[in-house]
Every structure is written in structure tokens, then in C-alpha cells.
Amino acid sequence: MSPLAPTRRQLLATAPAVLAPTLLAGACTELQRSDRSALLGATLRLRAEARGLFFGAAANRTSLADRAFAATYTAEVGVLVPETEMKWRALRPTEGAFTFGSADALMDFAAGANLRARGHTLVWHEAWPEWLDAALSAGRAAAVLEQHIERVVSRYRGRMHSWDVVNEAIRLQDSPGHLRQTPWLEALGPRYLDIAFRTARAADPQALLVYNDFGLDDASPADSAKRAAVLDLLSDLKARGVPVDALGTQAHLRAGQVIDQGALAQFARSVAQLGLKLIVTELDVRDHGISGTLEERDRAIADHARRFLDPILAEPATIGVVTWGLSDRYSWLNGPRAERRSDGQPQRGLPLAPDLARKPLWGAIARALDDAPRR
Ligand code: G3I
């Protein structure tokens, strides 16, 4: 049993207590719509599963070592996503070494808490180990890429719901095809995507293989153009028989931006018409441009998330929603590299407050799940 995983007794001892006050706290208005008997079972996990969807959240060794957080996490979440522990920098200290300790600990935690898992991420231009540039320059790019994916994916074969195989390969400023100018593209050309997906499929035929990207959310010209570019990429991959199964739309939303629900519905439909599933993979909501009280900020964040989720969840091809963390206590939005609000206040972009109380965003996600057509 992973040192991270609280025992079942601890879970049962703390989870209802952790949940009960939150049930009676801010989210109560949201939960009055469901009868009292369902109240204690009204976690996001159960609400999603009641509609044939899943609800997940990113976590890491630090957050899951916090017992109060872990108890709430295992109650609210059905799918665990390692925030950093399965990235190249965490797994590959040198070209010859694979360090799976942290990734294994999170997978053991998931197994101990009866959670499924999503793998994140096999190919990305960030979280880059220092030695990798030299390996690519030495003409070993394909071998290194294939070895990494084969070794990592086969380690969790049969235990992974899905993998983010390639992350963030589109950048509108780049050409041809808006393919981001990454070291992988430079070394292998566009076929690096083919190699990645085909190698992952061979290593675990059961896992759903996902192309994951951000900036597909609002009515801005940039997001509209990126949705079109991502559709072109997916269409091209499918036409070449590349085994991609789903699009992951990260959904790092920004409250105050305009959401065009019709355009989102059409985008989701276009993804489905390619024969792909759709997953919201990293939902959180920044609100740099929103001033006002915490209550006003939380309301604006919740309303914005709801406007995004409704058209996405109305699409039958959508299979799940994952938030990028569960509580503001542990959010990259308040990390060392994150953009700060002008008033210096921390971001409140996740469903639970730092004290683990459910916020209006929790209620907005709960309502969007409740109102989603049953799969
Ligand atoms: O673990 C080291 C620690 O030993 C060291 O002291 C510290 C200071 O350098 O760094 C720690 O590693 C940090 C790691 O998070 C774990 O906390 C890295 O510097 C930091 O860059 C890393 O940031 C993560 C980032 O991806 C890059 O991997 C964020 O937590 C994570 O939320 C973010 O997630 C990404 C998704 O993977 C892709 N989509 C965008 C999303 C947000 O950027």
C-alpha cells in the first residue's frame, strides 16, 4: 500500500466529516435541488458517473500526502491524473535511467482508493530533461522517443484509462500547419506524432490515446483559429490512420472572456465527426480581470465555467471532465511561475477553497454534470 494512501478506515473516518460541513456550507444552495437522501452521495464523481461520465482531478505527491486533502480527493474524484510525476523530467534523470518511484506511488494511491488514472504526458516541449537535447542532436530522436513511450506505457499497461500522448503541438504563430517548432518537430518532422501514437498503441492497446491542447475555449480570434488548426491536425492524423482516440481540451479558462456556446458546440461536434471522443482535461478558471469581493469573484468564475461546460457536455462524444487540481490549496495558478492578480490576491480557480469547502465553482460543475445527457 502506498505511503500516500490513507487507510480505508481513515478515509471513512474523515471523508464524511470533511464532506458534511462542506455540504452544509456554501454549496448548499446548489445541492438543495437534489433530495436530502442523495445529499451525502452528491460528490462530483458520483454525479458524473450517474450520467455515464467521469470526473477527475490532477494531484501530486505533495497534495496527496495531506491527509485531509486526500480524504476529500478520494471522495470527490474518480480519475487521478499525476500533475508532474509522469513527465520526462520526473521519469528520466539521465538517458539510461527511468525513475518510476513517484509515478508508481500515485498509481498505487489510485489503486488503493479505487480510482482510475490518466497518464500525462508522453511528448511535450516542457518538463524537458537536460540530456535530451544532446540525444536528439545526435540523431537518436526516434529511438529515444520510442524507447520512452514503450517503457512508460507498458509499465502501466491495462491500468491506464487514457494517455495524453502528445501535448500542445499546435502554435498558431508557427508553420507549416501551425505545428509548434519543438525539438521533436525539428528532429523528426511531423511524423513524430505518428511515432508517438503508434508506439503508445502497441504498448497498451486498451488505453485511450489523446491529443491534448489548450486555448480552444473562448470566442477570441486566437482560440477560434486554434480550434480550426487542431481540427486540421486531428483530421490529418485520422486520414493517415494514426491511432488517436480523443481530443483533450485543457480548458484553462479565463473569466471575463466571451464564451460562444454555439461555436463550442460546433467544435465538439466536429471532433465527434472525426470519430473521436472529447475530454476536458485540465479545467480551472483564472480571474485576473475580475475585481470585487471573493463572493463576486467566485460567482463570476462559476458562471464562466458553466457557460463553457454546458455545450461541451451536451456533445455525446464527451466522456469526462478533469480539473487541474481540486482545491486552491494546491493549484499551479498560485505557483511560483504563475501570473499574479494586480491586487495580489490568490487565484480561486478550482472547485474547493483552500480550506476544502465547496465553492460556487463546485456547484457549477455539479449542475453541469447533473444536466448533461446520460451516456
Ligand atoms: O520538484 C521540483 C523541486 O524539487 C524544485 O525545488 C522546484 C523548484 O525548481 O521545482 C519542482 O518542480 C516543479 C514541478 O512543477 C513540481 O512542483 C517545476 O519546477 C515546475 O515547472 C512544475 O510545474 C508544472 C508544469 O506543468 C511544468 O511541468 C505545474 O506544476 C503543472 O501544473 C503544469 O501543468 C501543465 C500541464 O502539464 C500541461 N498543460 C498546462 C499545465 C499548466 O502549465
CSV table of C-alpha atoms and ligand atoms in Angstrom, one decimal:
chain,number,residue,atom,x,y,z
A,1,MET,CA,0.0,0.0,0.0
A,2,SER,CA,1.4,3.3,-1.0
A,3,PRO,CA,2.7,5.5,1.9
A,4,LEU,CA,0.4,8.1,0.4
A,5,ALA,CA,-2.8,6.3,0.6
A,6,PRO,CA,-4.9,6.9,3.7
A,7,THR,CA,-6.3,3.6,5.1
A,8,ARG,CA,-9.9,2.8,4.3
A,9,ARG,CA,-10.7,3.4,8.0
A,10,GLN,CA,-9.1,6.8,7.9
A,11,LEU,CA,-11.0,7.6,4.7
A,12,LEU,CA,-14.3,6.6,6.2
A,13,ALA,CA,-13.5,8.3,9.5
A,14,THR,CA,-12.6,11.6,7.8
A,15,ALA,CA,-14.4,11.7,4.4
A,16,PRO,CA,-18.0,12.2,5.7
A,17,ALA,CA,-16.7,14.7,8.3
A,18,VAL,CA,-14.8,16.5,5.6
A,19,LEU,CA,-17.8,16.4,3.3
A,20,ALA,CA,-20.6,17.1,5.8
A,21,PRO,CA,-19.6,20.7,6.7
A,22,THR,CA,-18.9,21.4,3.1
A,23,LEU,CA,-22.3,20.0,2.1
A,24,LEU,CA,-23.9,22.4,4.6
A,25,ALA,CA,-21.6,25.3,3.6
A,26,GLY,CA,-21.7,27.5,0.5
A,27,ALA,CA,-22.7,24.8,-1.9
A,28,CYS,CA,-25.9,24.1,-0.1
A,29,THR,CA,-28.0,26.2,-2.4
A,30,GLU,CA,-26.6,24.2,-5.3
A,31,LEU,CA,-27.4,20.9,-3.6
A,32,GLN,CA,-31.0,21.8,-2.5
A,33,ARG,CA,-32.1,20.7,-5.9
A,34,SER,CA,-31.3,17.1,-5.1
A,35,ASP,CA,-33.3,15.4,-2.4
A,36,ARG,CA,-31.7,15.2,1.1
A,37,SER,CA,-31.2,11.4,0.8
A,38,ALA,CA,-28.8,11.9,-2.1
A,39,LEU,CA,-27.1,14.8,-0.4
A,40,LEU,CA,-24.2,12.9,1.1
A,41,GLY,CA,-23.7,11.0,-2.1
A,42,ALA,CA,-23.6,14.1,-4.2
A,43,THR,CA,-19.9,14.1,-5.0
A,44,LEU,CA,-18.7,15.2,-8.4
A,45,ARG,CA,-17.5,11.6,-9.0
A,46,LEU,CA,-21.0,10.2,-8.3
A,47,ARG,CA,-22.7,12.9,-10.3
A,48,ALA,CA,-20.6,12.3,-13.3
A,49,GLU,CA,-20.9,8.5,-13.1
A,50,ALA,CA,-24.7,8.9,-12.8
A,51,ARG,CA,-24.6,10.4,-16.3
A,52,GLY,CA,-22.1,7.9,-17.8
A,53,LEU,CA,-19.2,10.4,-17.5
A,54,PHE,CA,-16.2,10.6,-15.3
A,55,PHE,CA,-14.8,13.3,-13.1
A,56,GLY,CA,-11.1,13.5,-12.4
A,57,ALA,CA,-8.6,15.9,-11.0
A,58,ALA,CA,-4.8,16.3,-11.2
A,59,ALA,CA,-2.9,15.6,-8.0
A,60,ASN,CA,0.7,15.2,-6.9
A,61,ARG,CA,2.7,13.6,-4.1
A,62,THR,CA,2.6,16.8,-2.1
A,63,SER,CA,-1.1,17.3,-2.2
A,64,LEU,CA,-1.9,13.6,-1.6
A,65,ALA,CA,0.4,13.4,1.4
A,66,ASP,CA,-2.0,16.0,3.0
A,67,ARG,CA,-4.5,13.6,4.7
A,68,ALA,CA,-7.4,16.0,4.9
A,69,PHE,CA,-7.0,16.8,1.2
A,70,ALA,CA,-6.5,13.1,0.3
A,71,ALA,CA,-9.7,12.2,2.1
A,72,THR,CA,-11.7,14.8,0.2
A,73,TYR,CA,-9.9,14.0,-3.1
A,74,THR,CA,-10.8,10.3,-2.9
A,75,ALA,CA,-14.4,11.1,-2.2
A,76,GLU,CA,-14.9,13.7,-4.9
A,77,VAL,CA,-12.7,12.2,-7.7
A,78,GLY,CA,-13.0,9.1,-9.9
A,79,VAL,CA,-9.9,9.6,-12.0
A,80,LEU,CA,-6.4,10.6,-10.9
A,81,VAL,CA,-4.0,12.5,-13.1
A,82,PRO,CA,-0.4,12.9,-12.0
A,83,GLU,CA,0.4,16.6,-12.3
A,84,THR,CA,4.1,16.2,-12.9
A,85,GLU,CA,5.2,12.7,-11.9
A,86,MET,CA,4.9,11.1,-15.3
A,87,LYS,CA,6.6,13.8,-17.3
A,88,TRP,CA,10.1,13.3,-18.8
A,89,ARG,CA,11.8,15.4,-16.2
A,90,ALA,CA,10.4,13.3,-13.4
A,91,LEU,CA,10.9,10.0,-15.1
A,92,ARG,CA,14.2,10.4,-16.8
A,93,PRO,CA,17.1,11.9,-14.8
A,94,THR,CA,19.5,10.5,-17.4
A,95,GLU,CA,19.2,8.8,-20.8
A,96,GLY,CA,19.9,5.5,-19.2
A,97,ALA,CA,17.8,5.8,-16.1
A,98,PHE,CA,14.0,5.6,-15.5
A,99,THR,CA,12.8,6.7,-12.0
A,100,PHE,CA,9.3,5.5,-11.5
A,101,GLY,CA,9.0,5.9,-7.7
A,102,SER,CA,6.8,8.9,-7.7
A,103,ALA,CA,4.6,7.8,-10.6
A,104,ASP,CA,4.3,4.3,-9.0
A,105,ALA,CA,3.3,6.0,-5.7
A,106,LEU,CA,0.4,7.8,-7.4
A,107,MET,CA,-0.7,4.8,-9.3
A,108,ASP,CA,-0.7,2.8,-6.0
A,109,PHE,CA,-2.7,5.5,-4.3
A,110,ALA,CA,-5.2,5.4,-7.2
A,111,ALA,CA,-5.5,1.6,-6.9
A,112,GLY,CA,-5.8,1.8,-3.1
A,113,ALA,CA,-8.6,4.3,-3.4
A,114,ASN,CA,-10.4,2.6,-6.3
A,115,LEU,CA,-9.6,5.4,-8.7
A,116,ARG,CA,-8.9,5.1,-12.4
A,117,ALA,CA,-5.9,7.1,-13.8
A,118,ARG,CA,-4.9,9.2,-16.8
A,119,GLY,CA,-1.3,9.3,-17.9
A,120,HIS,CA,0.2,12.8,-18.6
A,121,THR,CA,2.2,13.3,-20.8
A,122,LEU,CA,4.4,11.3,-23.2
A,123,VAL,CA,5.5,14.0,-25.6
A,124,TRP,CA,5.8,17.7,-24.7
A,125,HIS,CA,8.2,20.6,-25.2
A,126,GLU,CA,8.3,21.4,-21.4
A,127,ALA,CA,9.5,19.4,-18.4
A,128,TRP,CA,12.4,18.6,-20.6
A,129,PRO,CA,15.4,16.8,-19.1
A,130,GLU,CA,18.8,18.4,-19.7
A,131,TRP,CA,20.3,15.4,-21.6
A,132,LEU,CA,17.5,15.2,-24.2
A,133,ASP,CA,18.7,17.9,-26.5
A,134,ALA,CA,22.1,16.1,-27.0
A,135,ALA,CA,20.3,12.8,-27.7
A,136,LEU,CA,18.1,14.5,-30.4
A,137,SER,CA,21.1,16.3,-31.9
A,138,ALA,CA,23.0,13.0,-32.1
A,139,GLY,CA,20.3,11.6,-34.5
A,140,ARG,CA,18.7,9.3,-31.8
A,141,ALA,CA,15.4,11.1,-31.6
A,142,ALA,CA,13.2,8.3,-32.9
A,143,ALA,CA,14.9,5.6,-30.8
A,144,VAL,CA,14.7,7.7,-27.7
A,145,LEU,CA,11.1,8.6,-28.3
A,146,GLU,CA,10.1,5.0,-29.0
A,147,GLN,CA,12.0,3.7,-26.0
A,148,HIS,CA,10.5,6.2,-23.6
A,149,ILE,CA,6.9,5.6,-24.7
A,150,GLU,CA,7.3,1.8,-24.9
A,151,ARG,CA,8.8,1.6,-21.4
A,152,VAL,CA,6.5,4.0,-19.7
A,153,VAL,CA,3.2,3.0,-21.3
A,154,SER,CA,3.9,-0.8,-20.9
A,155,ARG,CA,4.7,-0.3,-17.2
A,156,TYR,CA,1.0,0.7,-16.6
A,157,ARG,CA,-0.5,-1.5,-19.3
A,158,GLY,CA,-4.1,-2.3,-18.6
A,159,ARG,CA,-4.2,0.1,-15.6
A,160,MET,CA,-4.5,3.4,-17.6
A,161,HIS,CA,-7.8,4.8,-18.7
A,162,SER,CA,-6.1,7.1,-21.2
A,163,TRP,CA,-2.8,8.8,-22.0
A,164,ASP,CA,-2.1,12.3,-23.1
A,165,VAL,CA,0.2,11.1,-25.8
A,166,VAL,CA,1.2,14.4,-27.5
A,167,ASN,CA,0.7,17.7,-25.6
A,168,GLU,CA,0.4,21.2,-27.1
A,169,ALA,CA,1.8,20.5,-30.6
A,170,ILE,CA,-0.1,23.4,-32.2
A,171,ARG,CA,1.1,27.1,-32.0
A,172,LEU,CA,-0.6,29.5,-34.4
A,173,GLN,CA,2.5,31.6,-35.0
A,174,ASP,CA,4.4,28.6,-36.3
A,175,SER,CA,4.3,27.0,-39.8
A,176,PRO,CA,3.8,24.8,-41.7
A,177,GLY,CA,0.4,23.7,-40.4
A,178,HIS,CA,0.8,25.7,-37.2
A,179,LEU,CA,2.9,22.8,-35.8
A,180,ARG,CA,4.8,24.1,-32.8
A,181,GLN,CA,8.6,24.3,-33.5
A,182,THR,CA,9.6,21.9,-30.9
A,183,PRO,CA,12.9,19.8,-30.8
A,184,TRP,CA,10.8,16.8,-31.7
A,185,LEU,CA,9.5,18.5,-34.9
A,186,GLU,CA,13.0,19.7,-35.7
A,187,ALA,CA,14.5,16.3,-35.3
A,188,LEU,CA,11.7,14.1,-36.9
A,189,GLY,CA,9.3,16.4,-38.7
A,190,PRO,CA,5.5,15.9,-38.3
A,191,ARG,CA,6.0,12.1,-38.2
A,192,TYR,CA,7.0,12.4,-34.5
A,193,LEU,CA,3.2,12.4,-33.8
A,194,ASP,CA,2.7,9.2,-35.8
A,195,ILE,CA,5.6,7.5,-34.0
A,196,ALA,CA,4.2,8.6,-30.6
A,197,PHE,CA,0.7,7.4,-31.1
A,198,ARG,CA,1.7,4.2,-32.8
A,199,THR,CA,4.2,3.3,-30.1
A,200,ALA,CA,1.7,4.0,-27.4
A,201,ARG,CA,-1.0,1.9,-29.1
A,202,ALA,CA,1.4,-1.1,-29.4
A,203,ALA,CA,2.4,-0.7,-25.7
A,204,ASP,CA,-1.1,-0.6,-24.3
A,205,PRO,CA,-3.9,-1.4,-26.8
A,206,GLN,CA,-6.6,-0.8,-24.1
A,207,ALA,CA,-5.7,2.8,-23.2
A,208,LEU,CA,-7.4,5.7,-25.0
A,209,LEU,CA,-4.9,7.8,-26.8
A,210,VAL,CA,-5.4,11.5,-26.5
A,211,TYR,CA,-4.1,14.6,-28.3
A,212,ASN,CA,-4.1,17.4,-25.6
A,213,ASP,CA,-4.0,21.1,-26.1
A,214,PHE,CA,-5.0,24.5,-24.6
A,215,GLY,CA,-6.6,27.7,-25.9
A,216,LEU,CA,-9.6,26.1,-27.5
A,217,ASP,CA,-12.1,27.8,-25.2
A,218,ASP,CA,-13.5,31.3,-25.9
A,219,ALA,CA,-14.7,33.5,-28.7
A,220,SER,CA,-11.4,35.3,-29.2
A,221,PRO,CA,-9.9,35.2,-32.8
A,222,ALA,CA,-6.9,33.2,-31.4
A,223,ASP,CA,-9.0,30.5,-29.8
A,224,SER,CA,-11.3,30.3,-32.8
A,225,ALA,CA,-8.2,29.9,-35.1
A,226,LYS,CA,-6.6,27.4,-32.8
A,227,ARG,CA,-9.8,25.2,-32.8
A,228,ALA,CA,-9.6,25.2,-36.6
A,229,ALA,CA,-5.9,24.3,-36.6
A,230,VAL,CA,-6.4,21.5,-34.1
A,231,LEU,CA,-9.3,20.1,-36.1
A,232,ASP,CA,-7.0,20.1,-39.2
A,233,LEU,CA,-4.3,18.3,-37.3
A,234,LEU,CA,-6.7,15.7,-36.0
A,235,SER,CA,-8.2,15.2,-39.4
A,236,ASP,CA,-4.8,14.7,-40.9
A,237,LEU,CA,-3.8,12.2,-38.3
A,238,LYS,CA,-7.0,10.2,-38.8
A,239,ALA,CA,-6.6,10.3,-42.6
A,240,ARG,CA,-3.1,8.8,-42.1
A,241,GLY,CA,-4.5,6.0,-39.9
A,242,VAL,CA,-2.7,7.4,-36.8
A,243,PRO,CA,-4.3,5.7,-33.7
A,244,VAL,CA,-5.6,8.8,-31.9
A,245,ASP,CA,-8.9,8.2,-30.0
A,246,ALA,CA,-9.7,11.5,-28.3
A,247,LEU,CA,-9.0,15.2,-28.1
A,248,GLY,CA,-8.2,16.6,-24.7
A,249,THR,CA,-9.2,20.2,-24.4
A,250,GLN,CA,-7.3,21.6,-21.4
A,251,ALA,CA,-9.8,24.4,-20.6
A,252,HIS,CA,-7.6,26.7,-18.5
A,253,LEU,CA,-10.3,29.2,-18.7
A,254,ARG,CA,-10.1,33.0,-18.1
A,255,ALA,CA,-13.2,34.5,-16.5
A,256,GLY,CA,-14.2,37.7,-18.4
A,257,GLN,CA,-13.5,36.2,-21.8
A,258,VAL,CA,-16.5,35.7,-24.1
A,259,ILE,CA,-17.7,32.1,-24.5
A,260,ASP,CA,-19.5,31.4,-27.7
A,261,GLN,CA,-21.6,28.4,-26.8
A,262,GLY,CA,-22.6,27.8,-30.4
A,263,ALA,CA,-19.0,27.7,-31.6
A,264,LEU,CA,-18.1,25.4,-28.8
A,265,ALA,CA,-21.0,23.0,-29.6
A,266,GLN,CA,-19.9,23.0,-33.3
A,267,PHE,CA,-16.3,22.4,-32.4
A,268,ALA,CA,-17.3,19.5,-30.2
A,269,ARG,CA,-19.5,18.1,-32.9
A,270,SER,CA,-16.6,18.4,-35.5
A,271,VAL,CA,-14.4,16.4,-33.1
A,272,ALA,CA,-17.0,13.7,-32.8
A,273,GLN,CA,-17.5,13.6,-36.6
A,274,LEU,CA,-13.8,12.6,-36.9
A,275,GLY,CA,-14.7,9.6,-34.8
A,276,LEU,CA,-13.0,11.0,-31.7
A,277,LYS,CA,-14.1,11.3,-28.1
A,278,LEU,CA,-13.6,14.6,-26.2
A,279,ILE,CA,-12.3,15.1,-22.6
A,280,VAL,CA,-12.0,18.3,-20.6
A,281,THR,CA,-8.5,17.5,-19.3
A,282,GLU,CA,-7.3,20.5,-17.1
A,283,LEU,CA,-10.2,22.7,-16.2
A,284,ASP,CA,-9.5,25.7,-13.9
A,285,VAL,CA,-10.5,29.3,-14.1
A,286,ARG,CA,-8.2,32.3,-13.8
A,287,ASP,CA,-9.9,35.6,-13.0
A,288,HIS,CA,-7.1,38.3,-13.3
A,289,GLY,CA,-9.5,40.7,-14.9
A,290,ILE,CA,-12.3,40.3,-12.3
A,291,SER,CA,-12.4,42.7,-9.3
A,292,GLY,CA,-14.8,42.6,-6.4
A,293,THR,CA,-15.4,40.6,-3.3
A,294,LEU,CA,-14.5,36.9,-3.0
A,295,GLU,CA,-18.1,36.1,-3.4
A,296,GLU,CA,-18.4,38.2,-6.6
A,297,ARG,CA,-15.2,36.6,-8.0
A,298,ASP,CA,-16.4,33.1,-7.1
A,299,ARG,CA,-19.7,33.7,-8.8
A,300,ALA,CA,-18.1,35.0,-12.0
A,301,ILE,CA,-15.7,32.0,-12.1
A,302,ALA,CA,-18.6,29.6,-11.6
A,303,ASP,CA,-20.8,31.2,-14.2
A,304,HIS,CA,-17.9,31.2,-16.7
A,305,ALA,CA,-17.1,27.6,-16.2
A,306,ARG,CA,-20.8,26.7,-16.6
A,307,ARG,CA,-21.1,28.5,-19.9
A,308,PHE,CA,-18.1,26.5,-21.1
A,309,LEU,CA,-19.2,23.1,-19.8
A,310,ASP,CA,-22.8,23.1,-21.0
A,311,PRO,CA,-22.1,22.9,-24.8
A,312,ILE,CA,-19.2,20.6,-24.3
A,313,LEU,CA,-21.1,18.2,-22.1
A,314,ALA,CA,-24.2,18.3,-24.4
A,315,GLU,CA,-22.0,16.6,-27.0
A,316,PRO,CA,-22.4,12.8,-26.5
A,317,ALA,CA,-18.8,12.2,-27.6
A,318,THR,CA,-17.6,14.0,-24.4
A,319,ILE,CA,-16.7,11.3,-21.9
A,320,GLY,CA,-15.3,13.2,-18.9
A,321,VAL,CA,-14.2,16.3,-17.1
A,322,VAL,CA,-10.9,16.7,-15.2
A,323,THR,CA,-9.9,19.8,-13.2
A,324,TRP,CA,-6.3,20.7,-12.9
A,325,GLY,CA,-6.2,20.2,-9.1
A,326,LEU,CA,-9.2,20.0,-6.8
A,327,SER,CA,-8.5,22.8,-4.2
A,328,ASP,CA,-7.0,26.2,-4.4
A,329,ARG,CA,-4.7,24.9,-1.6
A,330,TYR,CA,-2.8,23.2,-4.3
A,331,SER,CA,-3.1,25.0,-7.6
A,332,TRP,CA,-0.4,25.8,-10.2
A,333,LEU,CA,-2.3,29.1,-10.7
A,334,ASN,CA,-0.8,30.1,-7.3
A,335,GLY,CA,2.6,28.6,-8.1
A,336,PRO,CA,5.9,30.4,-8.4
A,337,ARG,CA,5.7,30.9,-12.2
A,338,ALA,CA,2.0,31.8,-12.4
A,339,GLU,CA,0.8,35.3,-13.4
A,340,ARG,CA,-0.4,37.2,-10.3
A,341,ARG,CA,-3.5,39.2,-9.9
A,342,SER,CA,-3.0,43.0,-9.7
A,343,ASP,CA,-4.5,43.0,-6.2
A,344,GLY,CA,-2.1,40.3,-5.1
A,345,GLN,CA,-5.0,38.0,-4.1
A,346,PRO,CA,-4.5,34.3,-4.8
A,347,GLN,CA,-6.4,32.7,-7.6
A,348,ARG,CA,-9.6,30.7,-6.8
A,349,GLY,CA,-9.7,28.7,-10.0
A,350,LEU,CA,-10.6,25.2,-8.6
A,351,PRO,CA,-13.8,23.7,-7.1
A,352,LEU,CA,-12.7,23.7,-3.5
A,353,ALA,CA,-11.3,26.6,-1.4
A,354,PRO,CA,-8.0,26.3,0.4
A,355,ASP,CA,-10.0,25.0,3.5
A,356,LEU,CA,-11.6,22.4,1.2
A,357,ALA,CA,-15.0,24.0,1.4
A,358,ARG,CA,-17.0,23.6,-1.8
A,359,LYS,CA,-17.2,26.9,-3.7
A,360,PRO,CA,-19.8,28.0,-6.3
A,361,LEU,CA,-17.5,26.6,-9.0
A,362,TRP,CA,-18.1,23.2,-7.4
A,363,GLY,CA,-21.8,23.8,-7.7
A,364,ALA,CA,-21.5,24.9,-11.3
A,365,ILE,CA,-19.6,21.7,-12.2
A,366,ALA,CA,-22.1,19.6,-10.3
A,367,ARG,CA,-25.0,21.2,-12.0
A,368,ALA,CA,-23.4,20.9,-15.5
A,369,LEU,CA,-22.8,17.2,-14.8
A,370,ASP,CA,-26.4,16.7,-13.5
A,371,ASP,CA,-27.8,18.4,-16.6
A,372,ALA,CA,-25.6,16.5,-19.1
A,373,PRO,CA,-27.5,14.0,-21.3
A,374,ARG,CA,-27.0,10.5,-19.9
A,375,ARG,CA,-24.4,8.4,-21.9
B,1,G3I,O1,10.0,19.2,-7.9
B,1,G3I,C1,10.8,20.3,-8.1
B,1,G3I,C2,11.5,20.8,-6.8
B,1,G3I,O2,12.4,19.8,-6.4
B,1,G3I,C3,12.2,22.1,-7.0
B,1,G3I,O3,12.8,22.5,-5.8
B,1,G3I,C4,11.3,23.1,-7.6
B,1,G3I,C5,11.9,24.5,-7.8
B,1,G3I,O4,12.7,24.4,-9.0
B,1,G3I,O5,10.7,22.7,-8.8
B,1,G3I,C6,10.0,21.5,-8.6
B,1,G3I,O6,9.4,21.0,-9.9
B,1,G3I,C7,8.4,21.8,-10.3
B,1,G3I,C8,7.2,20.9,-10.6
B,1,G3I,O7,6.1,21.7,-11.2
B,1,G3I,C9,6.7,20.2,-9.4
B,1,G3I,O8,6.2,21.2,-8.5
B,1,G3I,C10,8.8,22.5,-11.6
B,1,G3I,O9,9.8,23.5,-11.3
B,1,G3I,C11,7.6,23.2,-12.2
B,1,G3I,O10,8.0,23.7,-13.5
B,1,G3I,C12,6.5,22.2,-12.4
B,1,G3I,O11,5.4,23.0,-12.9
B,1,G3I,C13,4.3,22.2,-13.5
B,1,G3I,C14,4.3,22.5,-15.0
B,1,G3I,O12,3.1,21.8,-15.6
B,1,G3I,C15,5.5,22.0,-15.8
B,1,G3I,O13,5.6,20.6,-15.6
B,1,G3I,C16,3.0,22.6,-12.9
B,1,G3I,O14,3.0,22.1,-11.5
B,1,G3I,C17,1.8,21.9,-13.6
B,1,G3I,O15,0.6,22.3,-13.0
B,1,G3I,C18,1.9,22.3,-15.1
B,1,G3I,O16,0.8,21.6,-15.7
B,1,G3I,C19,0.7,21.9,-17.1
B,1,G3I,C20,0.3,20.6,-17.8
B,1,G3I,O17,1.3,19.6,-17.6
B,1,G3I,C21,0.1,20.9,-19.3
B,1,G3I,N1,-0.9,21.9,-19.5
B,1,G3I,C22,-0.6,23.2,-18.8
B,1,G3I,C23,-0.4,23.0,-17.3
B,1,G3I,C24,-0.2,24.3,-16.6
B,1,G3I,O18,1.1,24.8,-17.0
